[in-house]
C-alpha cells in the first residue's frame, strides 16, 4: 500500500466518526478492522442513547466531550440521514434512598454544564410517563436525552467517509505497529503492511492490545473478550428492575435478549492523546458506552490533536457531508411505494414480514460503499430479522439474495464472520 | 396503483386458505381472490415432503405437496383468482380494502365484501422462551431448517440437538438423519410428548434417537457456531434441577417449541 497520512485502527462508532471527520481534509486515510463489518464489537451492543452528559463526572474529558456532542446530533442526523429522536428522559426515584439522591444529581448536572434539567414531583413524572410505577417518588427531567439508531450511525459515518475518499480495509487484523527512531512508520496487518505517518488506536475493547504494540499501554481493558453470554441470573435481574419501574411490562412481550461487551478501562476515564514517546501514535482509550454519543466530538478533538502534531489539515473543496440512507420503504405513501416498485420491481418483494423490508433494500445494502455481506450486517442496516419471528421467515431468503448478489455459494454466507456460516453444504445427491 | 374488487378475499393460500377459497366458490360466491406471499400455492405444505397427509380426507397417505395439489388443482377450474408473490401490508377496515405489494403490479388496492385471514402460524423462537447463552450461528426453528433443506436444498448442520417434541421437530429429526446428520437428542420440558405418538415411533424410535422428557436446554455455548448445549432435568415447576445437567457437543440446535398464530396484520 502507498504511504498513508493516517491509519485508524477500529471501525466502531469512534473510529468511523474519526474517519468521517478526517475525510473533510486533503489526507490519505485508511480504516482497518478485523471484523467483516463496521460497528462489530462494542458499538453493536450500545443502547442508542444520545446522552446529555448530565450524570458524567464533572471536570473530566468524558463530561466535556459528551456535553459538547449532544447538540451536534440534530445536524449530524440530518446530514447522515439516520433515525434520531429528541425524546427526553426521566430519571426516576422509586425508593426513598433514590429520592434523597435527586438534589445531588440535579446539582451534578449543572456542574456538567447541563442546565436545562428540571426537578419533577411524583405527579409530574407520572404525567410525563403514565406507565411509570405508582411507587415513584419524584425524578429529574432531562429534555435533551435522545435516541439514535446506533447501527445506522456507525454505518453512516463509515459510508460518508468512504464517499469522501477514506479507504476501509475490513476483515484485516493488525498484527504490529512498527516504530523507527521514535516514530511510527508502518502498520503491519495479516493482509500486508501499510506505511503511514500517523496511527490512531480506536480499537475499543482491544485498545490495550494495540497500545502494547507501541509500548504505550499503561492500562487494562476488561472484561474477557471471548466469553460473554446471556445468563438466566442476568435475565431475572433485568426483568426485576424493569418491573420495578414499569409494572405493566411483561417478560412475555420480549422478542429476544442479547448481551454485549462494553470496554471498561483501568484506570477509568477517557484518555485521548498523542504519545510523547512514540511520534505519530494517538491513543483513543477509555471510551465506554458514552462513546456513541461522544463519537462526533471525539472525532473533532482527534483532528485537533493531529494538527497539533504537525498534520496539515487542508480542507477539501469537494467534501460532501450528506449521505443518503437506505430507502425507507415502510415510510413511503402507497403512491410512492407503487412508483418505486414500477421503477424497480425488487421493491415489490417483501422479504422481512415483521419489519417490512423488501428485496430492493437488501440489494441496496449489499452494494453500498461499505458492503453488507452477512445476515447480521443486513440486520443492523435494515432491521430485517429483528422482529417477532427472529428471522425465521426472512433469513433463508436473505441467504439466497446475499449469495446471488455477492456471486458466492450459499454455504459461504455467514451470520457475522468466517466460522459462523449458516449452512453446512448441499443436501445428499442420491448416494 | 392496481385496483380491483372481490366478494371474498382470502389472505394466505396454505391448506386453510385453499379450503376456504374452494368452499366459498362452491357455495356460489361470484368473485373470490386468494392472495399468497410465496411463489406457489400450498403454503407450508410445500416444505412438508414427508407422508402422512390425507388419511382422513382422501383415505390414502400423501406427502404435503401431493396433498396440497389435491386442492390446488381445483382452484383454476372453479374460477378462483390468485395473486402469488404478493404480501398484504395493511387492512383498511373502514373502506373494506387491503393494500398489498407485488413485483409486477406494484401496490394492489383490493376491495372486499368479506375477508378471510388464513395466514397460518409463526414458530416460537429462542427469544420467546429465553434460552440463555451466546448467540452463534446454528440455531434454527424447525420449520426454518425444513425450508432450507426441503425447498432450498441445503443442510444446516452435522450434529443436532432438538428442543421440543412437537411434530415438526420429530419429523425433522428423521429428515436430518436421512440426510446423514446425527441427531443426538430430542429434549422435551413436559413429562409427555408434544406431538403425535406415531411420529415418535416412526421418526425417533426407528432411528434410535433418544428422547428426554422433563428436560430442557439451560445453556447454549459457542462463539461463531454452536459448540455445545447444556441439558438439565427439570422439576414439576419446570425449574432446572441442579446437579442433573450435562453437556452435549453439537453444531446445531433446532427449536420445535410451538406455533403462534400469524397476526401481524
XYZ file of C-alpha atoms in Angstrom:
696
model
C 0.000 0.000 0.000
C 1.211 3.529 -0.699
C 2.179 5.913 2.100
C -0.820 6.965 4.186
C -1.250 10.035 6.318
C -3.417 8.288 8.910
C -4.291 4.677 9.712
C -7.304 4.345 12.010
C -7.466 1.033 13.847
C -11.069 0.131 14.618
C -14.253 0.758 12.640
C -16.636 1.184 15.546
C -18.525 4.375 16.287
C -15.354 6.228 17.305
C -13.068 5.013 14.511
C -15.727 5.592 11.866
C -16.515 9.084 13.204
C -12.819 9.986 13.108
C -12.650 8.649 9.547
C -15.541 10.880 8.505
C -14.031 13.910 10.260
C -10.645 13.410 8.577
C -12.340 12.933 5.194
C -13.053 16.687 5.265
C -9.344 17.257 4.608
C -6.854 16.505 1.859
C -5.489 13.403 3.567
C -4.864 9.775 2.725
C -6.744 7.832 5.392
C -7.411 4.129 5.807
C -9.514 2.373 8.444
C -8.500 -1.163 9.420
C -10.773 -3.553 11.314
C -10.536 -7.285 11.995
C -14.305 -7.703 11.638
C -16.200 -8.281 8.395
C -18.407 -5.255 9.026
C -18.149 -1.862 10.698
C -19.544 -1.461 14.221
C -18.898 -5.088 15.052
C -17.983 -5.096 18.747
C -18.909 -2.624 21.500
C -20.870 -0.337 19.153
C -23.276 -3.102 18.193
C -24.489 -3.555 21.757
C -24.929 0.124 22.536
C -28.228 1.308 23.975
C -28.530 4.055 21.366
C -28.969 6.796 23.953
C -27.543 10.161 22.940
C -26.559 11.378 26.388
C -26.529 14.973 27.530
C -23.697 14.268 29.948
C -25.820 15.335 32.948
C -24.525 12.467 35.087
C -20.899 12.421 33.918
C -18.109 13.071 36.386
C -17.736 16.865 36.268
C -14.428 18.181 35.018
C -13.484 15.037 33.094
C -12.731 14.818 29.392
C -15.722 12.480 29.102
C -18.015 15.162 30.574
C -16.641 17.782 28.209
C -16.947 15.643 25.066
C -20.367 14.136 25.827
C -21.845 17.522 26.776
C -20.435 19.008 23.552
C -21.677 16.140 21.374
C -25.376 16.170 22.252
C -26.266 19.459 20.490
C -24.327 18.321 17.401
C -26.727 15.453 16.719
C -29.551 17.384 15.029
C -27.268 18.421 12.195
C -25.380 15.119 12.159
C -28.578 13.040 11.888
C -29.790 15.256 9.057
C -26.515 15.040 7.143
C -26.190 11.292 7.594
C -29.919 10.552 7.131
C -30.245 8.369 10.230
C -33.089 7.873 12.721
C -32.703 10.263 15.663
C -35.306 11.348 18.172
C -35.209 14.012 20.852
C -37.489 12.078 23.185
C -36.207 13.378 26.525
C -35.654 11.215 29.608
C -36.901 10.966 33.160
C -34.504 9.888 35.869
C -36.909 8.302 38.325
C -36.587 7.746 42.052
C -38.643 4.771 43.231
C -37.087 4.158 46.644
C -36.611 6.734 49.419
C -32.849 6.268 49.054
C -33.030 7.157 45.356
C -35.299 10.092 46.117
C -32.788 11.568 48.542
C -30.090 11.424 45.865
C -32.036 13.603 43.411
C -30.889 17.063 44.617
C -27.259 15.970 44.385
C -27.765 14.617 40.860
C -29.531 17.840 39.918
C -26.532 19.923 41.024
C -24.150 17.465 39.353
C -25.988 18.079 36.113
C -25.384 21.807 36.494
C -21.713 21.148 37.233
C -21.543 19.335 33.886
C -22.954 22.399 32.168
C -26.328 20.755 31.606
C -28.698 23.411 32.941
C -31.907 22.507 31.122
C -32.856 19.802 33.638
C -35.970 20.058 35.815
C -36.888 18.512 39.150
C -40.165 16.554 38.939
C -42.715 15.710 41.593
C -44.163 12.208 41.541
C -47.266 13.581 39.858
C -45.308 15.441 37.185
C -43.269 12.303 36.445
C -46.458 10.264 36.060
C -47.996 12.899 33.814
C -44.973 12.715 31.530
C -44.983 8.914 31.524
C -48.252 7.316 32.656
C -46.814 3.769 32.664
C -44.327 4.622 35.380
C -44.648 2.741 38.684
C -47.200 4.250 41.126
C -44.428 3.937 43.705
C -42.384 6.657 42.011
C -41.437 9.446 44.437
C -40.031 12.006 42.034
C -37.463 12.470 39.351
C -35.394 14.690 37.127
C -36.489 15.537 33.593
C -33.610 15.733 31.106
C -35.192 17.106 27.923
C -32.237 16.644 25.549
C -31.554 12.969 26.321
C -32.237 11.425 22.911
C -32.091 8.190 20.997
C -30.296 7.293 17.790
C -30.083 4.067 15.803
C -26.517 3.162 16.817
C -26.059 0.668 13.980
C -27.182 3.223 11.414
C -24.902 5.855 12.929
C -21.748 3.740 12.523
C -22.672 2.588 9.007
C -23.490 6.178 8.013
C -20.213 7.589 9.378
C -18.299 4.895 7.510
C -20.234 5.251 4.258
C -19.885 9.013 4.273
C -16.160 8.706 4.992
C -15.814 6.204 2.142
C -17.753 8.514 -0.210
C -15.207 11.199 0.643
C -12.197 9.038 -0.127
C -11.373 7.127 3.045
C -10.401 3.507 2.391
C -11.800 0.717 4.551
C -9.853 -2.495 4.949
C -12.207 -4.831 6.786
C -11.505 -8.464 7.761
C -7.970 -7.181 8.284
C -6.259 -7.743 11.596
C -3.487 -5.504 12.878
C -0.540 -7.619 13.988
C 2.057 -4.974 14.768
C 2.918 -1.301 14.576
C 6.485 -0.576 13.561
C 8.374 2.299 15.137
C 11.725 3.646 13.940
C 13.715 6.406 15.649
C 10.774 7.049 17.999
C 8.358 7.480 15.082
C 5.542 5.321 13.763
C 6.484 4.025 10.299
C 4.006 1.338 9.397
C 1.082 -0.782 10.498
C 1.533 -4.492 9.866
C -1.652 -6.464 9.178
C -2.461 -10.033 8.207
C -3.143 -8.672 4.701
C 0.074 -6.706 4.280
C 1.894 -3.614 5.521
C 0.610 -0.050 5.495
C 3.285 2.685 5.680
C 1.891 5.720 7.482
C 2.724 8.929 9.319
C 0.043 8.607 11.977
C -1.830 5.748 13.591
C -4.953 6.182 15.693
C -5.852 3.475 18.173
C -9.639 3.396 18.247
C -9.827 -0.347 18.846
C -12.356 -0.173 21.702
C -12.232 -3.488 23.556
C -8.819 -4.149 22.056
C -7.139 -0.773 22.672
C -4.821 -2.453 25.190
C -3.572 -5.000 22.645
C -2.866 -2.245 20.110
C -1.232 0.080 22.684
C 1.140 -2.729 23.680
C 2.422 -2.860 20.102
C 3.990 0.566 20.588
C 4.817 0.035 24.273
C 2.254 2.651 25.286
C -0.050 0.545 27.405
C -0.383 1.823 30.966
C -3.932 0.463 31.382
C -6.020 -2.661 31.036
C -9.372 -3.218 29.340
C -11.937 -5.560 30.832
C -13.799 -7.874 30.572
C -12.658 -11.089 28.981
C -13.393 -10.534 25.320
C -14.080 -14.112 24.333
C -16.546 -15.225 26.960
C -19.840 -13.467 27.309
C -23.371 -14.716 27.265
C -26.879 -14.026 28.470
C -27.262 -15.796 31.833
C -30.509 -16.800 33.487
C -29.499 -14.749 36.567
C -28.866 -11.723 34.339
C -32.281 -12.102 32.722
C -34.012 -12.339 36.119
C -32.258 -9.192 37.274
C -33.300 -7.230 34.189
C -36.920 -8.391 34.445
C -36.959 -7.414 38.127
C -35.583 -3.909 37.573
C -37.847 -3.206 34.592
C -40.873 -4.333 36.611
C -39.923 -2.033 39.454
C -40.071 0.916 37.068
C -42.816 -0.206 34.664
C -45.119 -2.658 36.437
C -47.132 -3.290 33.257
C -44.119 -4.684 31.391
C -44.258 -8.456 30.934
C -41.401 -10.806 30.046
C -43.885 -12.421 27.637
C -43.684 -9.303 25.475
C -39.950 -9.609 24.903
C -38.826 -10.502 21.419
C -35.294 -11.558 22.258
C -32.339 -10.996 24.555
C -28.708 -10.320 23.780
C -25.590 -9.286 25.571
C -22.518 -7.403 24.534
C -19.279 -6.086 25.908
C -18.525 -2.557 26.995
C -14.891 -1.701 27.363
C -14.023 -0.837 30.969
C -10.584 0.650 31.282
C -8.471 0.655 34.428
C -7.661 3.377 35.375
C -11.057 4.646 34.360
C -11.785 7.615 32.106
C -11.406 8.841 28.539
C -7.776 9.292 27.606
C -7.292 10.747 24.146
C -3.821 11.975 23.388
C -0.770 11.778 21.202
C 2.092 9.802 22.645
C 5.120 11.837 23.673
C 7.455 8.843 23.352
C 6.203 7.484 20.025
C 5.645 10.239 17.463
C 2.635 9.586 15.270
C 0.711 7.389 17.731
C -2.611 8.698 19.025
C -4.498 6.627 21.606
C -8.263 6.942 21.975
C -8.750 4.869 25.100
C -11.192 4.567 27.967
C -14.144 5.362 25.707
C -17.029 3.394 27.157
C -20.778 3.245 26.481
C -20.959 7.024 26.107
C -18.752 6.665 23.025
C -21.659 6.506 20.583
C -22.741 9.947 21.815
C -19.244 11.385 22.072
C -18.042 9.912 18.761
C -18.796 13.141 16.904
C -16.920 15.384 19.326
C -14.102 12.878 19.852
C -13.556 12.969 16.087
C -13.103 16.753 16.090
C -10.904 16.520 19.197
C -8.663 13.937 17.492
C -8.371 16.092 14.363
C -7.072 18.916 16.582
C -4.519 16.577 18.154
C -3.299 15.554 14.694
C -2.981 19.214 13.677
C -1.002 19.942 16.857
C 1.249 17.025 15.999
C 2.050 18.560 12.635
C -0.508 17.061 10.248
C -1.575 19.644 7.678
C -5.410 19.747 7.700
C -6.161 21.314 4.342
C -9.932 21.392 3.759
C -11.218 19.588 0.676
C -13.203 21.762 -1.672
C -15.462 18.876 -2.615
C -16.272 17.342 0.787
C -19.828 16.001 0.695
C -21.363 15.961 4.195
C -24.663 14.470 3.031
C -25.192 10.761 2.778
C -28.492 9.239 1.713
C -29.742 6.397 3.879
C -31.363 3.228 2.648
C -34.777 3.517 1.044
C -37.311 3.748 3.863
C -39.920 1.626 2.138
C -42.092 1.428 5.218
C -42.359 5.201 5.498
C -43.429 5.801 1.881
C -47.031 6.526 0.936
C -48.883 3.893 -1.114
C -48.436 6.068 -4.194
C -44.690 6.399 -3.569
C -44.393 2.663 -2.929
C -46.202 1.968 -6.197
C -43.949 4.292 -8.189
C -40.832 2.775 -6.621
C -41.925 -0.780 -7.491
C -42.679 0.307 -11.070
C -39.119 1.663 -11.334
C -37.563 -1.376 -9.655
C -39.743 -4.464 -9.089
C -37.420 -5.740 -6.343
C -39.124 -3.257 -4.005
C -42.362 -5.168 -4.568
C -40.915 -8.291 -2.961
C -41.229 -8.188 0.824
C -38.541 -10.361 2.392
C -38.903 -9.499 6.087
C -42.555 -9.521 7.075
C -42.145 -8.312 10.657
C -40.233 -5.135 9.725
C -41.451 -4.825 6.111
C -38.064 -4.957 4.393
C -38.008 -5.522 0.640
C -35.545 -7.276 -1.635
C -34.716 -3.883 -3.169
C -33.456 -2.561 0.158
C -31.386 -5.695 0.796
C -29.765 -5.402 -2.626
C -29.040 -1.707 -1.847
C -27.306 -2.636 1.425
C -25.143 -5.247 -0.312
C -23.893 -2.784 -2.927
C -23.233 0.330 -0.803
C -19.720 1.758 -0.260
C -19.458 -0.397 2.891
C -20.919 -3.681 1.692
C -23.263 -5.728 3.867
C -22.068 -9.309 3.436
C -23.607 -11.244 6.325
C -27.036 -11.789 7.876
C -26.068 -9.607 10.851
C -24.818 -6.839 8.547
C -28.198 -6.825 6.774
C -29.972 -6.931 10.120
C -28.120 -3.917 11.513
C -28.744 -1.814 8.422
C -32.365 -2.695 7.685
C -33.639 -4.398 10.873
C -34.606 -7.467 8.822
C -34.727 -10.357 11.282
C -35.156 -8.245 14.408
C -38.923 -8.705 14.589
C -41.110 -11.221 16.306
C -40.222 -14.182 14.086
C -36.495 -13.502 14.631
C -35.525 -14.224 11.046
C -37.483 -17.469 10.763
C -39.198 -16.226 7.622
C -36.601 -13.900 6.093
C -33.213 -15.480 6.776
C -33.430 -18.345 4.215
C -34.456 -15.741 1.643
C -31.697 -13.278 2.635
C -29.066 -16.035 2.429
C -30.158 -16.663 -1.176
C -30.064 -12.950 -2.045
C -26.611 -12.486 -0.472
C -25.243 -15.491 -2.373
C -26.713 -14.243 -5.655
C -25.586 -10.621 -5.291
C -22.095 -11.441 -3.987
C -21.813 -14.259 -6.527
C -20.660 -16.829 -3.955
C -22.041 -20.242 -2.939
C -24.842 -20.021 -0.322
C -22.882 -22.146 2.133
C -20.236 -19.414 2.431
C -22.765 -16.868 3.749
C -22.190 -16.182 7.437
C -24.131 -14.864 10.390
C -21.402 -12.363 11.238
C -17.930 -13.574 10.218
C -15.933 -16.551 8.965
C -16.725 -19.544 11.146
C -20.377 -18.531 11.557
C -21.617 -19.995 8.257
C -25.360 -20.690 8.281
C -25.344 -23.777 6.037
C -23.023 -26.757 6.022
C -23.404 -27.670 2.347
C -25.800 -29.015 -0.267
C -28.087 -31.944 0.512
C -27.102 -35.504 -0.339
C -27.405 -36.280 -4.027
C -28.881 -39.782 -4.107
C -25.859 -41.688 -2.820
C -51.889 1.564 -8.348
C -53.598 -1.669 -9.265
C -57.218 -1.511 -8.105
C -59.762 -4.299 -8.127
C -62.747 -5.601 -6.148
C -63.844 -9.019 -4.955
C -66.666 -10.535 -2.962
C -64.302 -12.589 -0.820
C -60.562 -12.067 -0.400
C -58.551 -14.768 1.359
C -55.080 -13.938 2.690
C -52.841 -16.989 2.701
C -53.009 -19.976 0.343
C -51.978 -22.726 2.725
C -54.360 -25.590 3.489
C -56.825 -23.340 5.333
C -56.839 -20.633 2.660
C -57.175 -23.129 -0.194
C -60.044 -24.938 1.507
C -61.749 -21.653 2.341
C -61.455 -20.470 -1.277
C -62.851 -23.720 -2.692
C -65.815 -23.844 -0.332
C -66.577 -20.143 -0.750
C -66.727 -20.623 -4.504
C -68.708 -23.850 -4.312
C -71.497 -22.222 -2.322
C -71.923 -19.738 -5.132
C -69.753 -16.698 -4.379
C -69.049 -14.849 -7.622
C -65.594 -13.326 -7.234
C -63.032 -14.986 -4.961
C -59.363 -13.988 -4.684
C -56.526 -15.869 -2.986
C -53.508 -13.739 -2.004
C -50.287 -15.633 -1.282
C -46.851 -14.244 -0.350
C -44.861 -17.204 -1.703
C -44.313 -18.086 -5.354
C -46.593 -21.094 -5.198
C -49.887 -22.146 -3.638
C -49.881 -24.622 -0.759
C -48.120 -22.690 1.996
C -46.072 -24.692 4.464
C -47.349 -27.977 2.957
C -44.839 -27.476 0.134
C -41.926 -27.991 2.513
C -43.585 -30.935 4.322
C -42.258 -33.584 1.950
C -42.939 -36.413 4.414
C -46.025 -38.647 4.079
C -48.949 -38.779 6.477
C -51.329 -36.276 4.943
C -54.742 -37.064 3.506
C -55.679 -40.147 5.564
C -58.922 -38.608 6.790
C -59.944 -36.694 3.696
C -58.740 -38.886 0.833
C -58.252 -42.220 2.592
C -54.704 -42.511 1.326
C -51.288 -41.423 2.522
C -49.918 -38.399 0.686
C -46.913 -36.088 1.105
C -47.508 -32.416 1.883
C -47.044 -31.209 -1.715
C -49.258 -34.055 -3.046
C -51.949 -33.215 -0.508
C -51.728 -29.514 -1.394
C -52.043 -30.403 -5.081
C -55.432 -32.067 -4.477
C -56.695 -28.602 -3.532
C -54.586 -26.564 -5.945
C -55.912 -28.457 -8.975
C -59.447 -27.327 -8.098
C -58.585 -23.624 -7.967
C -58.411 -22.848 -11.702
C -61.442 -24.903 -12.870
C -63.515 -23.248 -10.157
C -62.534 -19.827 -11.463
C -60.810 -18.616 -8.298
C -58.360 -15.797 -8.948
C -54.875 -15.969 -7.459
C -52.200 -13.366 -6.682
C -48.836 -15.018 -5.954
C -45.683 -13.296 -4.646
C -47.970 -10.790 -3.008
C -47.597 -9.544 0.569
C -50.560 -7.892 2.231
C -49.294 -4.939 4.267
C -52.443 -3.289 5.548
C -56.174 -3.732 6.010
C -58.372 -0.658 5.808
C -61.444 -1.804 7.735
C -63.341 1.460 7.260
C -63.345 1.113 3.477
C -63.096 -2.716 3.323
C -59.883 -2.682 1.307
C -56.500 -4.371 1.626
C -53.158 -2.987 0.485
C -50.633 -5.465 -0.854
C -47.403 -5.280 -2.848
C -46.322 -7.374 -5.766
C -43.326 -7.137 -8.108
C -45.371 -6.964 -11.324
C -48.397 -4.975 -10.239
C -46.866 -2.656 -7.667
C -49.257 -1.681 -4.901
C -52.520 -3.609 -5.116
C -55.559 -1.951 -3.589
C -58.228 -4.619 -3.335
C -61.781 -4.126 -2.116
C -63.634 -6.965 -0.373
C -67.073 -7.685 1.000
C -65.664 -10.411 3.251
C -62.066 -11.005 4.226
C -60.645 -14.331 5.423
C -57.362 -14.300 7.361
C -55.702 -17.671 6.764
C -52.126 -16.634 7.429
C -51.126 -19.701 9.403
C -48.502 -19.588 12.110
C -45.104 -18.384 13.106
C -42.773 -20.566 15.122
C -41.885 -19.661 18.669
C -38.272 -18.534 18.806
C -35.355 -18.831 21.149
C -36.003 -15.268 22.287
C -39.603 -16.076 23.142
C -38.534 -18.837 25.522
C -35.372 -17.013 26.665
C -32.717 -19.726 26.475
C -29.549 -18.248 27.996
C -26.154 -18.429 26.326
C -24.218 -16.942 23.444
C -25.686 -16.109 20.031
C -23.731 -18.141 17.499
C -24.872 -19.385 14.097
C -26.536 -22.798 14.137
C -29.788 -22.098 15.990
C -32.884 -22.616 13.842
C -36.567 -23.079 14.357
C -37.505 -26.498 12.972
C -39.627 -25.035 10.178
C -36.877 -22.697 9.019
C -34.434 -25.614 8.873
C -37.090 -27.569 6.982
C -37.314 -24.803 4.396
C -33.517 -24.675 3.932
C -33.318 -28.435 3.476
C -36.501 -29.283 1.569
C -37.007 -26.148 -0.506
C -33.523 -24.700 -0.951
C -31.516 -27.940 -0.910
C -29.031 -27.102 1.838
C -28.085 -28.853 5.055
C -27.907 -26.680 8.134
C -25.590 -28.742 10.356
C -23.957 -32.054 11.171
C -24.733 -32.815 14.817
C -28.082 -31.758 16.248
C -29.941 -31.358 19.494
C -33.654 -30.694 19.086
C -35.565 -28.813 21.770
C -39.246 -29.667 21.899
C -41.041 -32.833 20.869
C -43.502 -31.165 18.510
C -44.307 -32.919 15.252
C -42.105 -30.677 13.108
C -39.165 -31.310 15.439
C -39.583 -35.081 15.353
C -40.138 -35.166 11.597
C -37.004 -33.071 11.161
C -35.058 -35.488 13.380
C -35.784 -38.223 10.847
C -35.187 -35.981 7.859
C -31.795 -34.852 9.209
C -30.787 -38.443 9.898
C -31.701 -39.421 6.324
C -29.506 -36.554 5.117
C -26.545 -38.048 7.000
C -26.621 -35.886 10.129
C -26.501 -37.166 13.703
C -29.411 -36.197 15.943
C -28.052 -36.643 19.449
C -31.139 -35.853 21.489
C -34.693 -34.590 21.456
C -35.318 -32.700 24.684
C -38.854 -32.013 25.988
C -39.608 -29.945 29.094
C -43.042 -31.526 29.630
C -43.459 -35.011 31.128
C -45.225 -36.091 27.942
C -44.746 -35.911 24.178
C -45.922 -32.707 22.461
C -46.559 -34.304 19.074
C -48.196 -37.497 17.821
C -47.077 -40.901 19.143
C -46.946 -42.071 15.529
C -44.195 -39.551 14.886
C -42.209 -40.642 17.952
C -42.277 -44.252 16.702
C -41.558 -43.501 13.052
C -39.146 -40.598 13.467
C -37.284 -41.186 16.751
C -37.555 -44.835 17.826
C -36.901 -46.263 14.356
C -33.700 -44.212 14.162
C -32.513 -44.749 17.758
C -32.808 -41.063 18.579
C -33.058 -40.586 22.359
C -35.977 -38.564 23.763
C -35.531 -36.869 27.141
C -38.841 -35.919 28.768
C -38.804 -33.464 31.741
C -35.564 -31.971 30.392
C -34.598 -28.670 28.842
C -31.640 -26.788 27.401
C -30.280 -24.389 30.022
C -27.312 -23.014 28.082
C -26.068 -22.715 24.516
C -22.307 -22.362 24.075
C -20.273 -21.379 21.046
C -18.582 -18.273 19.700
C -19.212 -18.286 15.967
C -21.081 -21.573 15.588
C -22.880 -23.619 18.253
C -20.342 -25.850 20.020
C -22.412 -27.477 22.746
C -25.584 -27.241 24.781
C -26.155 -27.937 28.449
C -29.206 -30.087 29.144
C -30.792 -30.408 32.565
C -33.637 -32.300 34.175
C -36.480 -30.059 35.407
C -38.737 -30.291 38.462
C -42.549 -30.099 38.499
C -42.356 -26.304 38.159
C -40.069 -26.650 35.115
C -37.064 -25.289 37.020
C -33.731 -26.986 36.248
C -32.608 -29.418 38.962
C -29.042 -28.615 39.995
C -26.592 -31.472 39.548
C -28.552 -33.201 36.772
C -27.065 -31.198 33.916
C -24.685 -32.487 31.261
C -23.194 -31.137 28.030
C -23.910 -32.418 24.551
C -21.484 -31.467 21.778
C -23.357 -30.340 18.683
C -23.116 -27.698 15.963
C -26.839 -27.063 15.601
C -29.890 -26.580 17.804
C -33.375 -26.943 16.349
C -36.306 -25.455 18.207
C -39.711 -27.098 17.955
C -41.359 -25.281 20.828
C -44.703 -24.289 19.489
C -46.534 -22.181 16.956
C -48.137 -18.775 17.341
C -50.922 -17.539 15.047
C -49.590 -15.130 12.426
C -51.354 -11.897 13.260
C -49.069 -9.126 12.049
C -51.933 -7.551 10.115
